[in-house]
């Protein structure tokens, strides 16, 4: 178990086995026993990692963090390797048979058998665009967590699930993105490298800089009526006047993060807002460039984004998006 856990880990994981010296010594001790050492084939372990039937779960496209993982799956060409379950954007009671359990969260439904669901507000919603959990037949994301650990916790998405061992590989979007980016290269070769080693310092700096500024600014705009985010977007517009992508000459993790924040910012805006993304031509071109990549376009579901926004309150009216994402752009001329 331990040797496979170590083999399956990614560099970006929050914790690693090598942080525990006594465990490391224990594993080394056993590994040096000739009979046990001969039972380990590192090349076979690698193949097992790359051929495992994972089930990547995203939450019906409404969460930018979950869609980062989905973007990695698509951009790397892993649709036939990594399964996908898509939860409905409207939360459901996750223990409907228990009157004392009031938790509501992500629910999996099959549009073919359940064309509509009723939200906590009593309103009926279409389920088109949802994908049921075919790997486990679970009805809720909560079921994934409680199958592996009954400790009370937040039942979040995305989740990278190992269907062989029936356990959660990761529930952290960055870890999942980087695992999908680097863990399947021998099985599915790809020219896309979202977190290449030679650019990691730059990508980390951009993630912690302009990407974080705009992401946090977006949430402040949504919940605190603050327009400071547009100061950061003005800086982004200047940057994008000189380069096609945020780091390097191809799409990286930084672009995936930025795109899924910007597209939600635009779709949540109103005509009467003080500022709009449409005031920034380079940002518009950048968003069009990314959206028109088929793999990225498949990470956007406008109906689910609208339902997710409307679920925040009875007075929420969705007027966006305002950007014409299918319009022309000349981003390919930039280095």
Tab-separated table of C-alpha atoms in Angstrom:
chain	number	residue	atom	x	y	z
A	1	UNK	CA	0.000	0.000	0.000
A	2	UNK	CA	2.660	2.532	1.003
A	3	UNK	CA	4.855	1.892	-2.024
A	4	UNK	CA	1.902	2.449	-4.356
A	5	UNK	CA	0.796	5.542	-2.468
A	6	UNK	CA	4.275	6.996	-2.960
A	7	UNK	CA	4.328	6.030	-6.653
A	8	UNK	CA	0.954	7.648	-7.291
A	9	UNK	CA	1.822	11.000	-5.693
A	10	UNK	CA	2.418	14.230	-7.628
A	11	UNK	CA	5.003	16.902	-6.747
A	12	UNK	CA	2.205	19.407	-6.183
A	13	UNK	CA	0.462	17.283	-3.539
A	14	UNK	CA	-0.017	18.964	-0.169
A	15	UNK	CA	1.889	16.249	1.693
A	16	UNK	CA	4.283	13.429	0.807
A	17	UNK	CA	5.415	10.213	2.463
A	18	UNK	CA	8.997	11.486	2.629
A	19	UNK	CA	7.882	13.919	5.361
A	20	UNK	CA	7.643	10.965	7.765
A	21	UNK	CA	11.149	9.626	8.535
A	22	UNK	CA	10.054	6.573	10.495
A	23	UNK	CA	7.691	5.497	7.722
A	24	UNK	CA	10.454	6.056	5.153
A	25	UNK	CA	12.846	3.918	7.208
A	26	UNK	CA	10.211	1.208	7.582
A	27	UNK	CA	9.537	1.066	3.839
A	28	UNK	CA	13.264	1.028	3.052
A	29	UNK	CA	13.828	-1.787	5.546
A	30	UNK	CA	11.168	-3.953	3.927
A	31	UNK	CA	12.217	-3.046	0.384
A	32	UNK	CA	15.763	-4.310	1.034
A	33	UNK	CA	14.466	-7.781	1.892
A	34	UNK	CA	15.291	-9.638	-1.372
A	35	UNK	CA	11.963	-11.453	-1.606
A	36	UNK	CA	9.962	-8.249	-1.177
A	37	UNK	CA	12.217	-6.240	-3.475
A	38	UNK	CA	11.612	-8.747	-6.281
A	39	UNK	CA	7.857	-8.225	-5.861
A	40	UNK	CA	8.154	-4.571	-6.878
A	41	UNK	CA	8.333	-3.702	-10.576
A	42	UNK	CA	8.641	0.075	-10.917
A	43	UNK	CA	7.910	-0.039	-14.657
A	44	UNK	CA	4.696	-1.944	-13.970
A	45	UNK	CA	3.732	0.499	-11.246
A	46	UNK	CA	4.170	3.356	-13.707
A	47	UNK	CA	1.934	1.653	-16.241
A	48	UNK	CA	-0.636	1.001	-13.525
A	49	UNK	CA	-0.683	4.691	-12.591
A	50	UNK	CA	-1.173	5.691	-16.193
A	51	UNK	CA	-3.834	3.125	-17.041
A	52	UNK	CA	-5.947	3.399	-13.908
A	53	UNK	CA	-9.600	4.197	-14.442
A	54	UNK	CA	-9.873	7.504	-12.625
A	55	UNK	CA	-13.155	9.369	-12.389
A	56	UNK	CA	-12.660	13.134	-12.363
A	57	UNK	CA	-15.610	14.977	-10.903
A	58	UNK	CA	-16.505	18.571	-11.676
A	59	UNK	CA	-19.512	20.437	-10.321
A	60	UNK	CA	-21.585	21.301	-13.309
A	61	UNK	CA	-19.223	23.926	-14.608
A	62	UNK	CA	-20.132	26.620	-12.074
A	63	UNK	CA	-16.928	26.496	-10.018
A	64	UNK	CA	-13.762	27.986	-11.547
A	65	UNK	CA	-11.574	25.717	-9.422
A	66	UNK	CA	-13.288	22.534	-10.586
A	67	UNK	CA	-13.140	23.637	-14.203
A	68	UNK	CA	-9.366	24.031	-13.972
A	69	UNK	CA	-9.142	20.259	-13.530
A	70	UNK	CA	-11.614	19.697	-16.352
A	71	UNK	CA	-9.568	21.954	-18.631
A	72	UNK	CA	-6.443	19.892	-17.916
A	73	UNK	CA	-8.326	16.692	-18.750
A	74	UNK	CA	-9.489	18.124	-22.064
A	75	UNK	CA	-6.314	19.936	-23.113
A	76	UNK	CA	-4.222	16.827	-22.451
A	77	UNK	CA	-6.565	14.651	-24.534
A	78	UNK	CA	-7.536	12.428	-21.608
A	79	UNK	CA	-11.293	12.227	-22.205
A	80	UNK	CA	-11.075	8.505	-23.042
A	81	UNK	CA	-8.828	7.775	-20.047
A	82	UNK	CA	-10.336	9.920	-17.291
A	83	UNK	CA	-14.052	9.469	-16.685
A	84	UNK	CA	-16.245	12.451	-15.894
A	85	UNK	CA	-19.230	13.064	-13.651
A	86	UNK	CA	-20.911	16.458	-13.691
A	87	UNK	CA	-23.096	17.515	-10.780
A	88	UNK	CA	-26.109	19.787	-11.062
A	89	UNK	CA	-25.440	23.475	-10.281
A	90	UNK	CA	-28.367	23.631	-7.859
A	91	UNK	CA	-27.522	22.008	-4.535
A	92	UNK	CA	-29.741	19.210	-3.255
A	93	UNK	CA	-30.351	17.699	0.164
A	94	UNK	CA	-27.662	15.001	0.367
A	95	UNK	CA	-29.471	12.841	2.925
A	96	UNK	CA	-33.071	13.226	1.734
A	97	UNK	CA	-34.235	10.330	3.917
A	98	UNK	CA	-32.855	11.932	7.116
A	99	UNK	CA	-34.902	14.874	8.398
A	100	UNK	CA	-32.195	15.697	10.950
A	101	UNK	CA	-29.447	16.036	8.335
A	102	UNK	CA	-29.821	19.453	6.718
A	103	UNK	CA	-26.730	19.372	4.487
A	104	UNK	CA	-27.217	20.410	0.858
A	105	UNK	CA	-24.545	19.891	-1.763
A	106	UNK	CA	-23.565	18.624	-5.189
A	107	UNK	CA	-25.903	16.009	-6.680
A	108	UNK	CA	-25.383	13.705	-9.660
A	109	UNK	CA	-28.382	13.168	-11.916
A	110	UNK	CA	-28.963	11.466	-15.242
A	111	UNK	CA	-30.803	13.813	-17.641
A	112	UNK	CA	-32.244	10.811	-19.494
A	113	UNK	CA	-34.041	9.482	-16.430
A	114	UNK	CA	-34.355	12.692	-14.405
A	115	UNK	CA	-35.034	15.623	-16.761
A	116	UNK	CA	-35.652	18.069	-13.902
A	117	UNK	CA	-34.808	18.510	-10.228
A	118	UNK	CA	-36.427	20.673	-7.574
A	119	UNK	CA	-34.166	23.087	-5.723
A	120	UNK	CA	-34.359	24.018	-2.023
A	121	UNK	CA	-36.455	27.021	-3.097
A	122	UNK	CA	-39.118	24.727	-4.586
A	123	UNK	CA	-38.299	25.782	-8.144
A	124	UNK	CA	-37.863	23.176	-10.879
A	125	UNK	CA	-34.626	23.120	-12.900
A	126	UNK	CA	-33.599	21.274	-16.063
A	127	UNK	CA	-30.764	18.749	-15.726
A	128	UNK	CA	-29.374	18.996	-19.258
A	129	UNK	CA	-25.567	18.959	-19.226
A	130	UNK	CA	-25.278	16.819	-16.098
A	131	UNK	CA	-23.415	13.489	-16.202
A	132	UNK	CA	-24.231	10.801	-13.623
A	133	UNK	CA	-21.603	9.019	-11.567
A	134	UNK	CA	-21.337	5.848	-13.641
A	135	UNK	CA	-18.224	4.636	-11.794
A	136	UNK	CA	-19.933	4.240	-8.407
A	137	UNK	CA	-23.600	5.063	-9.009
A	138	UNK	CA	-23.309	7.624	-6.220
A	139	UNK	CA	-26.023	10.256	-6.048
A	140	UNK	CA	-24.003	12.947	-4.265
A	141	UNK	CA	-20.405	14.153	-4.082
A	142	UNK	CA	-20.757	13.646	-0.337
A	143	UNK	CA	-20.930	9.888	-0.953
A	144	UNK	CA	-17.400	9.892	-2.399
A	145	UNK	CA	-15.985	11.440	0.756
A	146	UNK	CA	-17.966	9.339	3.205
A	147	UNK	CA	-16.982	6.122	1.454
A	148	UNK	CA	-13.331	6.856	2.237
A	149	UNK	CA	-13.593	8.790	5.523
A	150	UNK	CA	-16.583	9.365	7.797
A	151	UNK	CA	-14.963	12.409	9.444
A	152	UNK	CA	-17.185	15.517	9.069
A	153	UNK	CA	-15.715	17.755	6.377
A	154	UNK	CA	-16.510	19.920	3.394
A	155	UNK	CA	-17.725	17.851	0.439
A	156	UNK	CA	-16.116	19.844	-2.338
A	157	UNK	CA	-15.308	19.423	-6.007
A	158	UNK	CA	-13.283	18.632	-8.031
A	159	UNK	CA	-12.400	15.125	-6.935
A	160	UNK	CA	-9.983	12.751	-8.640
A	161	UNK	CA	-11.279	9.298	-7.799
A	162	UNK	CA	-9.500	5.957	-8.220
A	163	UNK	CA	-12.128	3.435	-9.297
A	164	UNK	CA	-9.807	0.492	-8.614
A	165	UNK	CA	-9.027	1.239	-4.980
A	166	UNK	CA	-12.291	3.137	-4.425
A	167	UNK	CA	-10.570	6.092	-2.849
A	168	UNK	CA	-9.975	9.796	-3.386
A	169	UNK	CA	-6.640	10.478	-5.065
A	170	UNK	CA	-6.975	14.245	-4.659
A	171	UNK	CA	-9.600	16.870	-3.932
A	172	UNK	CA	-7.371	19.886	-4.582
A	173	UNK	CA	-7.782	21.506	-8.001
A	174	UNK	CA	-4.125	22.459	-8.466
A	175	UNK	CA	-2.934	18.993	-7.502
A	176	UNK	CA	-5.422	17.371	-9.891
A	177	UNK	CA	-4.481	19.711	-12.738
A	178	UNK	CA	-0.783	18.971	-12.305
A	179	UNK	CA	-1.344	15.233	-11.916
A	180	UNK	CA	-3.279	15.149	-15.186
A	181	UNK	CA	-0.657	17.332	-16.831
A	182	UNK	CA	2.311	15.126	-15.981
A	183	UNK	CA	1.010	11.703	-14.976
A	184	UNK	CA	-0.185	10.314	-18.282
A	185	UNK	CA	2.409	11.476	-20.817
A	186	UNK	CA	3.623	8.001	-21.780
A	187	UNK	CA	0.079	6.749	-22.279
A	188	UNK	CA	-1.319	9.781	-24.114
A	189	UNK	CA	1.454	11.915	-25.666
A	190	UNK	CA	0.577	15.617	-25.784
A	191	UNK	CA	2.190	18.828	-26.976
A	192	UNK	CA	0.353	20.714	-24.222
A	193	UNK	CA	2.351	21.247	-21.032
A	194	UNK	CA	0.422	23.241	-18.453
A	195	UNK	CA	3.100	23.271	-15.762
A	196	UNK	CA	6.426	22.678	-17.555
A	197	UNK	CA	9.432	22.446	-15.284
A	198	UNK	CA	11.352	25.249	-16.991
A	199	UNK	CA	8.468	27.715	-16.483
A	200	UNK	CA	7.299	26.749	-13.000
A	201	UNK	CA	8.891	29.697	-11.214
A	202	UNK	CA	7.239	32.133	-13.651
A	203	UNK	CA	3.896	30.340	-13.537
A	204	UNK	CA	3.900	30.355	-9.730
A	205	UNK	CA	4.702	34.083	-9.722
A	206	UNK	CA	1.856	34.866	-12.137
A	207	UNK	CA	-0.563	32.616	-10.224
A	208	UNK	CA	0.295	34.406	-6.978
A	209	UNK	CA	0.289	37.801	-8.690
A	210	UNK	CA	-2.129	38.980	-11.377
A	211	UNK	CA	-4.204	35.758	-11.397
A	212	UNK	CA	-4.769	35.887	-7.625
A	213	UNK	CA	-5.479	39.639	-7.772
A	214	UNK	CA	-8.221	39.219	-10.350
A	215	UNK	CA	-9.678	36.078	-8.780
A	216	UNK	CA	-9.948	37.689	-5.338
A	217	UNK	CA	-11.130	40.926	-6.913
A	218	UNK	CA	-13.896	39.061	-8.712
A	219	UNK	CA	-15.205	37.572	-5.464
A	220	UNK	CA	-15.083	41.017	-3.818
A	221	UNK	CA	-17.039	42.449	-6.743
A	222	UNK	CA	-19.636	39.702	-6.366
A	223	UNK	CA	-20.120	39.904	-2.615
A	224	UNK	CA	-18.888	43.352	-1.557
A	225	UNK	CA	-19.791	45.518	-4.567
A	226	UNK	CA	-16.126	46.459	-5.068
A	227	UNK	CA	-14.832	47.544	-8.484
A	228	UNK	CA	-11.131	47.424	-7.613
A	229	UNK	CA	-10.771	44.289	-9.747
A	230	UNK	CA	-10.853	46.451	-12.867
A	231	UNK	CA	-7.600	48.124	-11.844
A	232	UNK	CA	-5.991	44.691	-12.053
A	233	UNK	CA	-7.775	43.966	-15.332
A	234	UNK	CA	-6.325	47.187	-16.764
A	235	UNK	CA	-2.847	45.886	-15.865
A	236	UNK	CA	-3.704	42.569	-17.486
A	237	UNK	CA	-4.829	44.359	-20.646
A	238	UNK	CA	-1.456	46.108	-20.894
A	239	UNK	CA	0.369	42.818	-20.440
A	240	UNK	CA	-1.732	41.048	-23.067
A	241	UNK	CA	-0.994	43.783	-25.599
A	242	UNK	CA	2.551	42.405	-25.760
A	243	UNK	CA	2.115	38.649	-25.376
A	244	UNK	CA	-0.404	36.000	-26.352
A	245	UNK	CA	-0.347	34.046	-23.102
A	246	UNK	CA	0.516	34.856	-19.507
A	247	UNK	CA	3.697	32.765	-19.432
A	248	UNK	CA	5.720	31.397	-22.327
A	249	UNK	CA	4.532	30.633	-25.845
A	250	UNK	CA	1.717	28.213	-25.057
A	251	UNK	CA	-1.272	27.756	-22.773
A	252	UNK	CA	-0.230	27.062	-19.187
A	253	UNK	CA	-1.912	26.557	-15.843
A	254	UNK	CA	-1.895	30.345	-15.368
A	255	UNK	CA	-4.081	30.825	-18.470
A	256	UNK	CA	-6.490	28.101	-17.378
A	257	UNK	CA	-6.907	29.808	-13.999
A	258	UNK	CA	-7.314	33.274	-15.491
A	259	UNK	CA	-9.784	32.176	-18.163
A	260	UNK	CA	-12.180	30.550	-15.733
A	261	UNK	CA	-12.207	33.632	-13.526
A	262	UNK	CA	-12.688	36.100	-16.382
A	263	UNK	CA	-15.483	34.142	-18.026
A	264	UNK	CA	-17.435	34.081	-14.759
A	265	UNK	CA	-16.782	37.736	-14.134
A	266	UNK	CA	-18.217	38.605	-17.550
A	267	UNK	CA	-21.238	36.318	-17.238
A	268	UNK	CA	-22.129	37.747	-13.810
A	269	UNK	CA	-22.113	41.400	-14.876
A	270	UNK	CA	-25.053	43.747	-15.440
A	271	UNK	CA	-25.605	46.461	-18.031
A	272	UNK	CA	-25.632	49.122	-15.319
A	273	UNK	CA	-22.265	48.091	-13.833
A	274	UNK	CA	-19.649	50.821	-13.508
A	275	UNK	CA	-17.119	48.868	-15.599
A	276	UNK	CA	-17.230	45.960	-18.049
A	277	UNK	CA	-14.675	43.567	-19.484
A	278	UNK	CA	-15.670	44.807	-22.936
A	279	UNK	CA	-13.665	47.986	-22.200
A	280	UNK	CA	-10.429	45.993	-22.484
A	281	UNK	CA	-9.731	44.899	-26.086
A	282	UNK	CA	-6.667	42.782	-25.337
A	283	UNK	CA	-8.481	40.903	-22.589
A	284	UNK	CA	-11.370	40.258	-24.982
A	285	UNK	CA	-9.007	38.908	-27.634
A	286	UNK	CA	-7.284	36.725	-25.043
A	287	UNK	CA	-10.597	35.267	-23.858
A	288	UNK	CA	-11.737	34.620	-27.428
A	289	UNK	CA	-8.440	32.943	-28.240
A	290	UNK	CA	-8.784	30.523	-25.324
A	291	UNK	CA	-12.537	29.949	-25.700
A	292	UNK	CA	-12.177	29.057	-29.364
A	293	UNK	CA	-9.871	26.163	-28.464
A	294	UNK	CA	-12.298	23.196	-28.549
A	295	UNK	CA	-10.855	21.677	-25.368
A	296	UNK	CA	-11.421	24.915	-23.440
A	297	UNK	CA	-14.826	25.581	-24.959
A	298	UNK	CA	-16.024	22.217	-23.634
A	299	UNK	CA	-15.313	23.413	-20.090
A	300	UNK	CA	-17.950	26.150	-20.370
A	301	UNK	CA	-21.669	25.528	-19.960
A	302	UNK	CA	-23.538	28.826	-20.140
A	303	UNK	CA	-26.815	27.353	-18.861
A	304	UNK	CA	-25.139	25.940	-15.765
A	305	UNK	CA	-23.341	29.224	-15.109
A	306	UNK	CA	-26.673	31.032	-15.295
A	307	UNK	CA	-28.379	28.555	-12.956
A	308	UNK	CA	-25.493	28.782	-10.509
A	309	UNK	CA	-25.725	32.569	-10.452
A	310	UNK	CA	-29.502	32.575	-10.068
A	311	UNK	CA	-29.284	30.158	-7.147
A	312	UNK	CA	-27.524	32.817	-5.062
A	313	UNK	CA	-30.809	34.580	-4.384
A	314	UNK	CA	-34.329	35.267	-5.671
A	315	UNK	CA	-33.394	38.767	-6.849
A	316	UNK	CA	-30.390	37.709	-8.942
A	317	UNK	CA	-30.892	38.480	-12.632
A	318	UNK	CA	-28.296	37.198	-15.085
A	319	UNK	CA	-27.641	39.587	-17.984
A	320	UNK	CA	-24.212	38.397	-19.152
A	321	UNK	CA	-22.139	37.340	-20.894
A	322	UNK	CA	-21.329	40.581	-22.689
A	323	UNK	CA	-18.198	39.467	-24.536
A	324	UNK	CA	-18.761	37.947	-27.979
A	325	UNK	CA	-16.634	34.841	-27.534
A	326	UNK	CA	-16.984	33.700	-31.132
A	327	UNK	CA	-15.668	36.967	-32.591
A	328	UNK	CA	-12.382	37.232	-34.441
A	329	UNK	CA	-9.036	37.880	-32.779
A	330	UNK	CA	-5.480	38.295	-33.990
A	331	UNK	CA	-3.700	36.821	-30.977
A	332	UNK	CA	-1.668	34.398	-33.094
A	333	UNK	CA	0.418	37.355	-34.300
A	334	UNK	CA	1.793	37.856	-30.795
A	335	UNK	CA	4.845	35.983	-29.551
